[in-house]
Amino acid sequence: MIYLTIDELLDKNTISQSIHMIEERDKEINSVLRIEKVEGNKKGKYYGIPFLVKDNILIKGTKTTNGSKILENYESPYTATAVEKLLELGFSVVGKTNMDEFAMGNTNEHSAFGPVKNPRDLSRVPGGSSGGSAASVAAEYVPFALGSDTGGSVRQPASFCGVVGYKPSYGMISRYGLTAFSSSLDQIGVLANNVKDVRTVTQIMKGKDEKDPTTMDHKIDLTKDLDMDLNQVRICIPKIVYNKNLNEEIKVQFEKAVSYLKQKGAKVDIVDIPELEYSVAVYYIIAPSEASSNLSRFDGVRYGTRKESSGLNKMYRSTREEGFGIEVKRRIMMGTFNLSSLYIDQYFSKATKVRRILKNKLSTILNNYDLILTPTSPVLPPKIGEKLTPLDYYLMDIFTIPANLVGLPAISIPFGNINGLPFGIHFIGKYMKDEELLTIVNRFYEQTVKGLK
Ligand code: GLN
């Protein structure tokens, strides 16, 4: 089934084939939490084509666990707008994918339902937090899967699993029905085998939704190429890419991508953007702060598996103590601290100011350049169980976080292998000009990257 695009799958019903593959192969990979079939509109153009959905997106008729014990038995009361639109056109859901608990993490080892194995090397992590979606596409179960991206959770696992991962501009796709982690950063994104399918699926999901006031209308057809070629493109590489003591092999592979682009006529400059140095710090103040507020609803009363105890406060405490895993607790504590009256000025307020400065800086850069280029991740997929500190993990998001802080569209595409492990390069585009980003990246992908597979 793999390498067939959605268009090539039209009129072939591959739903049962997909379910069969999951049943056969996923005992080992663990990327699908549950096979849950929700059929699309039989009259829709895409009827017969299956897809998978990250388990933090609601679909009526499925559970939505968020990879957490606290929501182990939670039944989705309604369907997310993005999924609704796909079902309407005929696509069918075949299951929900594994993820780091509440989308916090980048290895999938923080799922309450066990780690996911990377299909390209079973001893390694698939990335996270949408690792189940990335692994499912890489394992050829489905032509595409939905994920969510708050700081890189679609793009980083795409890079680790050798697939394409795209996070649209903030406001392009409705978040209605996506469990809130950090609402000012979250976006639903697509993982697929090629850029073309990413365009097809996003074109269907995008648009203004009354149920999410942060959505915007976007009139341009994302599936159509604009009149832009690689020889007109101006690309900026932030100097930080070279400061980061990148592993030598990553540097060599990245340089190969740069020289391919130059060969095609693109103008490439290295630009010092010192503000980027602060993006991980800013993210790890803002995201946990918003999360500590968003996750307060999981208290055993309105949501969540209740742990009975004597008295209301004790019941809250034991529910949250037993229901949440270690990383989620760490984030809630950091966020609550950042927002506390004594420290809010020093941390949260300051972080929002730095976020604004970064936004202004990147808009200026993108007045002079069409794209910003970096590796997707500064590291290759670690081994499952490798013991790194939380800070080591947080620093892995250095290249993906800025696009979320500023609301820009960004995409990771596979660019060959390093010692047999997939490697992704990452392009950031202009705000709400996703059509430009996708046109250029698709050209590059079709002309160059496909040949490297
Ligand atoms: N890895 C980042 C984190 O742990 C990003 C997660 C995400 O994008 N959902 O917060």
Coordinates of C-alpha atoms and ligand atoms in Angstrom, one line a residue:
M1 CA 0.0 0.0 0.0
I2 CA 2.9 2.3 0.7
Y3 CA 4.0 4.9 -1.8
L4 CA 0.6 4.9 -3.3
T5 CA -0.7 8.4 -3.0
I6 CA -4.3 9.1 -1.9
D7 CA -5.2 9.7 -5.5
E8 CA -3.8 6.4 -6.5
L9 CA -5.9 4.7 -3.8
L10 CA -9.1 6.2 -5.1
D11 CA -11.7 3.5 -5.9
K12 CA -9.7 0.8 -4.0
N13 CA -11.2 -0.1 -0.7
T14 CA -8.2 -0.8 1.6
I15 CA -9.9 -0.5 5.0
S16 CA -9.9 -4.2 5.8
Q17 CA -6.4 -4.6 4.5
S18 CA -5.3 -1.8 6.8
I19 CA -7.0 -3.3 9.8
H20 CA -5.4 -6.7 9.0
M21 CA -2.0 -5.2 8.9
I22 CA -2.4 -3.5 12.2
E23 CA -3.6 -6.8 13.8
E24 CA -0.6 -8.6 12.3
R25 CA 2.2 -6.2 12.9
D26 CA 1.3 -3.9 15.7
K27 CA 1.7 -6.4 18.5
E28 CA 5.4 -5.5 18.0
I29 CA 5.3 -1.8 17.2
N30 CA 2.5 -0.8 19.6
S31 CA 1.7 2.4 17.5
V32 CA -2.1 1.8 17.5
L33 CA -3.8 1.8 20.9
R34 CA -7.1 0.5 19.6
I35 CA -8.6 -0.5 16.3
E36 CA -11.8 1.6 16.3
K37 CA -13.6 1.8 13.0
V38 CA -15.6 4.9 12.1
E39 CA -16.8 4.7 8.5
G40 CA -16.7 7.7 6.3
N41 CA -19.5 8.9 4.0
K42 CA -20.1 6.1 1.4
K43 CA -20.8 8.7 -1.3
G44 CA -17.7 10.6 -0.5
K45 CA -14.9 10.8 -3.1
Y46 CA -12.4 9.2 -0.8
Y47 CA -14.6 6.3 0.5
G48 CA -12.5 3.2 1.1
I49 CA -9.3 5.1 2.2
P50 CA -8.4 4.5 5.9
F51 CA -6.5 6.8 8.3
L52 CA -5.5 6.8 11.9
V53 CA -5.9 9.5 14.5
K54 CA -3.8 10.5 17.5
D55 CA -5.6 9.6 20.7
N56 CA -5.9 13.2 21.9
I57 CA -8.5 14.0 19.1
L58 CA -12.1 13.2 19.8
I59 CA -14.2 11.0 17.5
K60 CA -17.6 9.9 18.5
G61 CA -17.6 6.1 18.8
T62 CA -14.0 6.0 20.0
K63 CA -12.3 6.5 23.3
T64 CA -9.9 9.4 23.7
T65 CA -7.3 8.4 26.4
N66 CA -4.6 11.0 25.6
G67 CA -2.1 8.2 26.4
S68 CA -3.1 8.6 30.1
K69 CA -4.5 6.3 32.8
I70 CA -6.7 9.2 34.0
L71 CA -8.7 9.0 30.8
E72 CA -8.4 5.2 30.2
N73 CA -12.2 4.8 29.9
Y74 CA -13.2 8.2 28.5
E75 CA -15.7 8.0 25.6
S76 CA -15.5 10.9 23.0
P77 CA -18.8 12.8 23.3
Y78 CA -18.5 14.4 19.9
T79 CA -16.2 14.5 16.8
A80 CA -13.4 17.0 16.2
T81 CA -14.2 19.3 13.2
A82 CA -11.0 18.3 11.3
V83 CA -12.0 14.6 11.5
E84 CA -15.7 15.4 10.7
K85 CA -14.6 17.0 7.4
L86 CA -12.5 14.0 6.4
L87 CA -15.3 11.6 7.3
E88 CA -17.7 13.7 5.2
L89 CA -15.5 13.2 2.1
G90 CA -15.4 9.5 2.7
F91 CA -12.2 8.8 4.5
S92 CA -12.6 6.2 7.3
V93 CA -11.0 6.1 10.7
V94 CA -9.5 2.7 11.6
G95 CA -8.1 3.4 15.0
K96 CA -6.4 5.7 17.5
T97 CA -2.7 6.0 17.8
N98 CA -0.3 5.9 20.8
M99 CA 1.2 9.1 22.1
D100 CA 3.1 10.6 25.0
E101 CA 0.7 11.3 27.8
F102 CA -1.2 14.5 27.1
A103 CA 1.2 15.1 24.2
M104 CA 4.1 15.9 26.5
G105 CA 7.3 14.3 25.4
N106 CA 9.4 13.5 22.4
T107 CA 10.1 9.7 22.6
N108 CA 6.6 8.2 23.2
E109 CA 8.1 6.6 26.3
H110 CA 5.7 8.7 28.4
S111 CA 2.6 6.8 27.2
A112 CA 0.7 5.0 30.0
F113 CA 0.2 2.2 27.4
G114 CA 3.8 1.3 26.7
P115 CA 6.4 2.7 24.3
V116 CA 6.2 2.6 20.6
K117 CA 8.9 1.0 18.5
N118 CA 10.4 2.8 15.5
P119 CA 9.5 0.6 12.4
R120 CA 12.8 1.6 10.8
D121 CA 14.8 0.3 13.8
L122 CA 12.8 -1.6 16.4
S123 CA 15.4 -0.8 19.2
R124 CA 14.8 2.9 18.8
V125 CA 12.0 5.4 19.7
P126 CA 9.8 6.8 17.0
G127 CA 9.9 10.3 18.5
G128 CA 6.9 12.0 20.1
S129 CA 4.5 13.0 21.0
S130 CA 2.7 11.8 17.8
G131 CA 5.1 8.8 17.6
G132 CA 2.2 6.4 17.2
S133 CA 0.9 8.3 14.1
A134 CA 4.4 8.6 12.6
A135 CA 5.2 4.9 13.2
S136 CA 1.8 3.8 11.8
V137 CA 2.5 5.7 8.5
A138 CA 6.1 4.3 8.4
A139 CA 4.8 0.8 9.0
E140 CA 2.5 1.2 6.0
Y141 CA -0.8 0.7 7.8
V142 CA -2.4 3.8 6.4
P143 CA -1.5 6.5 3.8
F144 CA -1.8 9.3 6.4
A145 CA -2.5 9.9 10.1
L146 CA -3.4 12.9 12.2
G147 CA -1.2 14.2 15.0
S148 CA -0.9 17.3 17.0
D149 CA 2.0 19.7 17.3
T150 CA 2.6 22.1 20.2
G151 CA 6.4 22.2 20.0
G152 CA 7.3 19.8 17.3
S153 CA 5.2 16.7 18.0
V154 CA 4.3 16.1 14.4
R155 CA 7.6 17.1 12.8
Q156 CA 10.1 15.4 15.1
P157 CA 8.5 11.9 15.0
A158 CA 8.1 12.3 11.2
S159 CA 11.8 12.9 11.0
F160 CA 12.6 10.0 13.3
C161 CA 10.4 7.6 11.3
G162 CA 11.3 8.8 7.8
V163 CA 7.9 10.3 6.8
V164 CA 6.6 13.8 6.0
G165 CA 5.1 15.8 9.0
Y166 CA 3.4 19.1 8.6
K167 CA 2.2 21.7 11.1
P168 CA 0.0 24.4 9.5
S169 CA -0.1 28.1 10.5
Y170 CA -1.8 28.6 13.8
G171 CA -5.5 29.0 13.0
M172 CA -5.5 27.1 9.8
I173 CA -7.2 24.0 11.2
S174 CA -9.8 23.9 13.9
R175 CA -8.7 22.8 17.3
Y176 CA -12.3 21.9 18.3
G177 CA -12.1 18.4 19.6
L178 CA -8.4 18.4 20.1
T179 CA -7.5 18.0 23.8
A180 CA -6.0 21.2 24.9
F181 CA -2.3 21.1 26.0
S182 CA -1.1 24.6 25.4
S183 CA -3.8 26.3 23.5
S184 CA -1.8 29.2 22.1
L185 CA 0.7 26.7 20.5
D186 CA -1.4 23.6 19.6
Q187 CA -2.3 22.7 16.0
I188 CA -3.5 19.5 14.4
G189 CA -1.0 18.3 11.8
V190 CA -0.7 15.6 9.2
L191 CA 1.8 12.7 8.8
A192 CA 2.0 11.1 5.4
N193 CA 4.3 9.4 2.9
N194 CA 4.6 12.4 0.6
V195 CA 4.0 16.2 0.4
K196 CA 1.1 15.7 -2.1
D197 CA -1.0 13.8 0.4
V198 CA -0.3 16.3 3.1
R199 CA -1.7 19.0 0.8
T200 CA -4.8 17.0 -0.1
V201 CA -5.7 16.3 3.5
T202 CA -5.0 19.8 4.8
Q203 CA -7.0 21.4 2.1
I204 CA -10.0 19.4 3.3
M205 CA -9.5 20.0 7.0
K206 CA -8.7 23.7 7.0
G207 CA -10.9 26.7 7.4
K208 CA -12.9 28.9 9.7
D209 CA -14.9 27.0 12.3
E210 CA -17.3 28.8 14.6
K211 CA -16.4 26.3 17.3
D212 CA -12.8 27.5 17.4
P213 CA -12.6 31.3 17.4
T214 CA -8.8 31.2 16.6
T215 CA -9.4 29.8 13.2
M216 CA -9.1 31.9 10.0
D217 CA -10.4 31.6 6.5
H218 CA -7.8 30.7 4.0
K219 CA -9.0 30.9 0.5
I220 CA -6.1 29.6 -1.6
D221 CA -6.2 26.0 -2.8
L222 CA -3.4 24.2 -1.0
T223 CA -3.3 21.4 -3.6
K224 CA -2.4 23.7 -6.5
D225 CA 1.2 24.7 -7.2
L226 CA 1.9 28.4 -7.3
D227 CA 4.1 29.9 -9.9
M228 CA 7.3 29.7 -7.9
D229 CA 10.4 27.7 -8.7
L230 CA 13.4 26.7 -6.6
N231 CA 15.6 29.1 -8.5
Q232 CA 13.6 32.1 -7.2
V233 CA 13.6 30.9 -3.6
R234 CA 15.5 32.7 -0.8
I235 CA 16.4 30.5 2.1
C236 CA 17.7 31.5 5.5
I237 CA 19.7 29.1 7.7
P238 CA 19.9 30.4 11.3
K239 CA 23.4 30.5 12.5
I240 CA 22.3 28.6 15.6
V241 CA 22.3 25.4 13.5
Y242 CA 26.0 25.6 13.3
N243 CA 26.5 26.7 16.9
K244 CA 24.7 23.8 18.3
N245 CA 27.6 21.4 18.2
L246 CA 25.6 19.3 15.8
N247 CA 26.8 15.8 15.5
E248 CA 29.2 15.6 12.5
E249 CA 27.0 13.1 10.6
I250 CA 24.0 15.3 10.9
K251 CA 26.0 18.3 9.7
V252 CA 27.2 16.4 6.6
Q253 CA 23.7 15.2 5.7
F254 CA 22.3 18.7 6.3
E255 CA 25.0 20.2 4.1
K256 CA 24.0 17.8 1.4
A257 CA 20.4 19.2 1.4
V258 CA 21.8 22.7 1.3
S259 CA 23.9 22.0 -1.7
Y260 CA 21.0 20.3 -3.5
L261 CA 19.0 23.4 -3.0
K262 CA 21.8 25.6 -4.2
Q263 CA 22.2 23.4 -7.3
K264 CA 18.6 24.0 -8.1
G265 CA 19.3 27.7 -8.0
A266 CA 18.0 28.7 -4.5
K267 CA 19.8 31.5 -2.8
V268 CA 20.9 30.4 0.7
D269 CA 22.3 32.6 3.4
I270 CA 23.4 32.0 7.0
V271 CA 21.8 34.6 9.3
D272 CA 22.5 35.3 12.9
I273 CA 19.2 35.2 14.8
P274 CA 20.3 35.3 18.5
E275 CA 16.7 35.4 19.7
L276 CA 16.3 31.8 18.8
E277 CA 18.6 30.8 21.7
Y278 CA 15.8 31.7 24.1
S279 CA 13.0 29.7 22.4
V280 CA 13.3 26.5 24.4
A281 CA 13.3 28.4 27.7
V282 CA 10.3 30.5 26.6
Y283 CA 8.4 27.3 25.4
Y284 CA 9.1 25.5 28.7
I285 CA 7.6 28.4 30.6
I286 CA 4.6 29.0 28.4
A287 CA 3.6 25.4 27.5
P288 CA 3.6 24.1 31.1
S289 CA 1.8 27.2 32.4
E290 CA -1.0 26.8 29.9
A291 CA -1.0 23.0 30.5
S292 CA -1.3 23.4 34.3
S293 CA -4.5 25.4 33.7
N294 CA -5.9 23.2 30.9
L295 CA -5.3 20.0 32.8
S296 CA -7.0 21.2 36.0
R297 CA -10.3 19.9 34.6
F298 CA -9.1 16.3 35.0
D299 CA -10.1 16.0 38.7
G300 CA -12.2 12.9 38.9
V301 CA -15.5 14.9 39.0
R302 CA -16.1 16.2 35.5
Y303 CA -13.5 14.0 33.7
G304 CA -11.3 11.2 34.5
T305 CA -11.2 7.9 36.4
R306 CA -12.2 8.8 40.0
K307 CA -10.1 7.4 42.8
E308 CA -12.5 7.4 45.8
S309 CA -11.1 8.9 49.1
S310 CA -12.6 10.5 52.2
G311 CA -13.3 14.1 51.4
L312 CA -13.3 16.1 48.2
N313 CA -9.7 17.4 48.4
K314 CA -8.4 13.9 49.1
M315 CA -10.4 12.6 46.2
Y316 CA -8.9 15.2 43.9
R317 CA -5.4 14.5 45.1
S318 CA -5.6 10.7 44.8
T319 CA -7.2 10.9 41.4
R320 CA -4.5 13.1 40.0
E321 CA -1.7 11.3 41.9
E322 CA -2.7 8.0 40.5
G323 CA -4.0 9.1 37.1
F324 CA -1.1 11.3 35.8
G325 CA 2.3 10.1 34.9
I326 CA 5.6 11.6 35.9
E327 CA 6.2 14.0 33.0
V328 CA 2.6 15.4 33.2
K329 CA 3.1 16.0 37.0
R330 CA 6.4 17.7 36.3
R331 CA 4.8 20.0 33.8
I332 CA 1.8 20.8 36.0
M333 CA 4.2 21.7 38.9
M334 CA 6.4 23.9 36.7
G335 CA 3.4 25.6 35.2
T336 CA 1.7 26.3 38.6
F337 CA 5.0 27.7 39.9
N338 CA 5.4 30.0 36.8
L339 CA 1.9 31.4 37.3
S340 CA 2.1 31.8 41.1
S341 CA 1.7 35.4 42.1
L342 CA 5.3 35.7 43.4
Y343 CA 6.9 34.5 40.2
I344 CA 4.5 35.4 37.4
D345 CA 6.4 38.5 36.5
Q346 CA 9.8 36.9 36.6
Y347 CA 8.7 33.9 34.4
F348 CA 5.4 33.8 32.6
S349 CA 5.2 37.6 31.8
K350 CA 8.8 37.8 30.8
A351 CA 8.4 34.7 28.5
T352 CA 5.5 36.3 26.7
K353 CA 7.6 39.4 26.1
V354 CA 10.4 37.4 24.7
R355 CA 7.9 35.5 22.5
R356 CA 6.8 38.8 21.1
I357 CA 10.4 39.8 20.3
L358 CA 11.0 36.5 18.6
K359 CA 7.8 37.0 16.6
N360 CA 8.9 40.5 15.4
K361 CA 12.3 39.2 14.5
L362 CA 11.1 36.2 12.5
S363 CA 8.6 38.4 10.6
T364 CA 11.5 40.7 9.6
I365 CA 13.5 37.7 8.5
L366 CA 10.6 36.4 6.5
N367 CA 10.3 39.8 4.7
N368 CA 13.7 39.1 3.2
Y369 CA 13.5 35.3 2.9
D370 CA 10.8 32.8 1.7
L371 CA 11.8 30.0 4.1
I372 CA 13.9 29.2 7.1
L373 CA 15.8 25.9 6.9
T374 CA 17.2 23.7 9.8
P375 CA 17.5 20.0 10.5
T376 CA 14.3 18.9 12.2
S377 CA 16.1 17.5 15.2
P378 CA 19.6 18.0 16.4
V379 CA 19.8 14.3 17.2
L380 CA 19.0 10.9 15.6
P381 CA 16.4 8.7 17.3
P382 CA 17.7 7.5 20.7
K383 CA 17.4 3.9 21.8
I384 CA 14.3 2.9 23.8
G385 CA 15.1 3.2 27.5
E386 CA 18.2 5.5 27.0
K387 CA 18.5 7.5 30.1
L388 CA 18.8 11.2 29.4
T389 CA 17.9 14.1 31.7
P390 CA 14.6 16.0 31.2
L391 CA 16.7 19.0 29.9
D392 CA 18.4 16.8 27.3
Y393 CA 14.9 15.9 26.0
Y394 CA 13.7 19.5 26.1
L395 CA 16.7 20.6 24.0
M396 CA 15.8 18.2 21.3
D397 CA 13.0 20.6 20.3
I398 CA 15.3 23.5 19.6
F399 CA 14.5 23.7 15.9
T400 CA 10.8 22.9 16.0
I401 CA 9.6 25.1 18.9
P402 CA 10.1 28.6 17.2
A403 CA 7.4 27.9 14.6
N404 CA 4.8 27.2 17.4
L405 CA 5.8 30.2 19.4
V406 CA 5.3 32.4 16.4
G407 CA 2.4 30.5 14.7
L408 CA 4.2 29.8 11.5
P409 CA 3.7 26.8 9.2
A410 CA 6.5 24.3 9.1
I411 CA 7.2 20.9 7.6
S412 CA 9.7 18.0 8.1
I413 CA 10.6 16.0 5.0
P414 CA 12.8 12.9 5.0
F415 CA 16.2 13.5 3.5
G416 CA 18.1 10.2 3.2
N417 CA 19.5 8.1 6.1
I418 CA 22.4 8.4 8.5
N419 CA 23.7 4.9 9.3
G420 CA 20.4 3.5 8.3
L421 CA 18.4 5.9 10.5
P422 CA 16.0 8.4 9.0
F423 CA 17.0 12.1 8.9
G424 CA 14.6 15.0 8.4
I425 CA 15.0 18.5 7.2
H426 CA 12.7 21.2 8.3
F427 CA 11.3 24.3 6.5
I428 CA 9.5 27.1 8.2
G429 CA 7.3 29.4 6.0
K430 CA 5.4 32.7 6.2
Y431 CA 2.4 33.1 8.4
M432 CA -0.8 31.9 6.5
K433 CA 1.2 31.5 3.4
D434 CA 1.2 27.7 3.7
E435 CA 0.5 27.5 0.0
E436 CA 4.0 28.9 -0.7
L437 CA 5.7 26.6 1.7
L438 CA 3.9 23.5 0.3
T439 CA 4.6 24.5 -3.3
I440 CA 8.3 24.9 -2.8
V441 CA 8.8 22.0 -0.5
N442 CA 6.8 19.7 -2.8
R443 CA 9.0 20.8 -5.7
F444 CA 12.1 20.0 -3.7
Y445 CA 10.6 16.7 -2.5
E446 CA 9.6 15.6 -6.0
Q447 CA 12.8 16.6 -7.7
T448 CA 15.3 15.5 -5.1
V449 CA 14.2 13.6 -2.1
K450 CA 12.1 10.9 -3.7
G451 CA 15.3 9.8 -5.5
L452 CA 17.0 9.3 -2.1
K453 CA 14.5 6.7 -0.9
Ligands
GLN1 N1 8.3 17.6 22.9 C1 7.6 18.8 23.2 C2 7.0 18.7 24.6 O1 7.3 17.8 25.2 C3 6.5 19.1 22.2 C4 5.3 18.3 22.4 C5 4.2 18.6 21.4 O2 4.5 19.2 20.4 N2 3.0 18.2 21.7 O3 6.3 19.5 25.1

